[in-house]
C-alpha positions as a Python dict, from the first residue, in 0.01 Angstrom:
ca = {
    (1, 'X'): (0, 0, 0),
    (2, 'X'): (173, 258, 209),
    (3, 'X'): (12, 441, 538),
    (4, 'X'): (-200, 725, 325),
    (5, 'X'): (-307, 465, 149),
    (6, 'X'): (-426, 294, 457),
    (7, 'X'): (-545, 590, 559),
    (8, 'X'): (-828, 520, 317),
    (9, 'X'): (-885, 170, 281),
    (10, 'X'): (-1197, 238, 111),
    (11, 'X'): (-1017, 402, -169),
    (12, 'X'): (-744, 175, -157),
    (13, 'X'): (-1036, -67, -214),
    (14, 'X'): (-1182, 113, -514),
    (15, 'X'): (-848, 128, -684),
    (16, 'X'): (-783, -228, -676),
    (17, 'X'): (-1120, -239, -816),
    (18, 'X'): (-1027, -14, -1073),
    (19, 'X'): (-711, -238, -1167),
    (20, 'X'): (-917, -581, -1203),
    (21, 'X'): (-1143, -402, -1408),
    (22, 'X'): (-837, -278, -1623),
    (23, 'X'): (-667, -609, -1624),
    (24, 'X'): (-948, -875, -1612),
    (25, 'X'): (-708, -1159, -1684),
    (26, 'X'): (-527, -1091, -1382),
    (27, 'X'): (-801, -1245, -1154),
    (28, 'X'): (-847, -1559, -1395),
    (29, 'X'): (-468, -1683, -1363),
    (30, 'X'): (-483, -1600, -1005),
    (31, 'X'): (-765, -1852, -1023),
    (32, 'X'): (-632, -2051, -1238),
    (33, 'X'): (-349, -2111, -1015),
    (34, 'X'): (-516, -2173, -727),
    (35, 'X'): (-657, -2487, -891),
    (36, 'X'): (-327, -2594, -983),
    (37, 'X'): (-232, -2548, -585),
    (38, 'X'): (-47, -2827, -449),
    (39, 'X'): (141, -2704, -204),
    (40, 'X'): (406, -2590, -440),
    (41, 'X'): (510, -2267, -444),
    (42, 'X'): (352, -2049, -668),
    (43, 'X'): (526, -1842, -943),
    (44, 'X'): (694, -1533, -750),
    (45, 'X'): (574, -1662, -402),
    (46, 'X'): (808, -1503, -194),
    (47, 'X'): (817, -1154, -337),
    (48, 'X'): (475, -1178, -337),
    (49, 'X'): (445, -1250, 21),
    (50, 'X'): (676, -992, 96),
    (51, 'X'): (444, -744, -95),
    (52, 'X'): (124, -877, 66),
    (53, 'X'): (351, -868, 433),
    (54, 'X'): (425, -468, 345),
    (55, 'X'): (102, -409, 255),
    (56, 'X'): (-60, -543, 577),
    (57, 'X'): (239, -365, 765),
    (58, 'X'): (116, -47, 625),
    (59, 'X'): (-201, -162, 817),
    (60, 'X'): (-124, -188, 1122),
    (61, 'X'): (70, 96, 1139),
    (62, 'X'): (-247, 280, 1040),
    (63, 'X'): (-429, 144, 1325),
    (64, 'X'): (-109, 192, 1634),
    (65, 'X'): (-161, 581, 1506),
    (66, 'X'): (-539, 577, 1543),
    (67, 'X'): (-631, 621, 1143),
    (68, 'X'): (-809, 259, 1145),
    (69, 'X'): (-1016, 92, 1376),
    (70, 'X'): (-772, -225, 1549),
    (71, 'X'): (-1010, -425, 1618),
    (72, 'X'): (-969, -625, 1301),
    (73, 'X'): (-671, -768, 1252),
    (74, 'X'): (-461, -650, 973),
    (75, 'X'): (-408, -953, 747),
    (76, 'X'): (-781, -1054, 800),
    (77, 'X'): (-848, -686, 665),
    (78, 'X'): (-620, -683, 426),
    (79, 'X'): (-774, -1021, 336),
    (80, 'X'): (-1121, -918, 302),
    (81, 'X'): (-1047, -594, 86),
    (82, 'X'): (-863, -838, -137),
    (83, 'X'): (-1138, -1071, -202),
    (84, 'X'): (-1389, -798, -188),
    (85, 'X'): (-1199, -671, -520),
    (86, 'X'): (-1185, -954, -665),
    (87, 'X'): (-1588, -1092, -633),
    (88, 'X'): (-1700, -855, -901),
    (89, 'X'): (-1467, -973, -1160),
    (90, 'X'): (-1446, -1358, -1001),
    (91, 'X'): (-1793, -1428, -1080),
    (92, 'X'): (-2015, -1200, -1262),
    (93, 'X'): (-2285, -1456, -1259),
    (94, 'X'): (-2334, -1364, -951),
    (95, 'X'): (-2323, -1011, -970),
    (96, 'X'): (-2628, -1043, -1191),
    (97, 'X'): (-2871, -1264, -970),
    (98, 'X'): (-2746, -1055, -643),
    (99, 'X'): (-2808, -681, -805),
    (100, 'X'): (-3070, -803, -1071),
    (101, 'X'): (-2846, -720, -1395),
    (102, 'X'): (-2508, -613, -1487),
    (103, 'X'): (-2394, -329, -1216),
    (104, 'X'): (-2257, -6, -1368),
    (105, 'X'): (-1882, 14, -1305),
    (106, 'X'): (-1902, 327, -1095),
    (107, 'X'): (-2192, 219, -906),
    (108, 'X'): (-2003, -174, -812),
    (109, 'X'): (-1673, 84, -749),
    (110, 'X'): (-1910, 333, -520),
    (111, 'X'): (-2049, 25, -321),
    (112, 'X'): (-1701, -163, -258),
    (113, 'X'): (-1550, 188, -141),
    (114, 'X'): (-1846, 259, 86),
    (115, 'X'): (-1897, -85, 236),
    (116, 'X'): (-1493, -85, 317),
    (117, 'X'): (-1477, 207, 499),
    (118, 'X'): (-1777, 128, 694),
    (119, 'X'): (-1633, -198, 738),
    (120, 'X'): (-1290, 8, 935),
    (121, 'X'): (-1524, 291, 1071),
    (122, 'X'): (-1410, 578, 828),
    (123, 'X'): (-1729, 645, 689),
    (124, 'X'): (-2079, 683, 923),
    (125, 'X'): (-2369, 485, 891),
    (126, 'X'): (-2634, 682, 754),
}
């Protein structure tokens, strides 16, 4: 994520909704090696972390120049947009008992953008 991208967390939100929903297996071994988790390193940790670190960089730097709101800190947001990307695809079981059925794809997308930029202020509440 760079700062335009922070810029608009909520579609930086919808496109890493768009990329589970393109790569569905990506989620599962990110699961699956979480249950393997034993305080080992994981596979690629410390790129990753540097990736993750640049990302929430991007964040903060968004909300010194006023774009986001700082009253969040920028790992927990980062954090939450991660997990709120992943839900949908983590357990779908879910999805159905919460929304009452399978959710279209551009109607799960539409509510994770608009919830996250409600979440950082960029979008009024109706």
């Amino acid at each position: 994520m760079q700062e335009h991208q922070a810029a608009d967390l909520g579609e930086y939100a919808g496109k890493l909704y768009d990329y589970h929903r393109s790569h569905p297996q990506f989620i599962r071994l990110l699961h699956w090696e979480g249950l393997k988790d034993g305080g080992v390193p994981a596979l690629l940790e410390t790129e990753r972390t540097a990736t993750y670190g640049a990302r929430i960089a991007a964040l903060a730097e968004a909300q010194a120049n006023g774009t986001l709101d700082p009253s969040l800190e920028p790992d927990d947001l980062f954090y939450a947009v991660l997990a709120l990307g992943a839900w949908w695809f983590s357990v779908p079981q879910a999805v159905r008992m919460i929304f009452g059925g399978p959710a279209e794809p551009e109607s799960e997308r539409a509510s994770m953008v608009r919830l996250v930029r409600r979440l950082v202020g960029q979008e009024p509440v109706d």
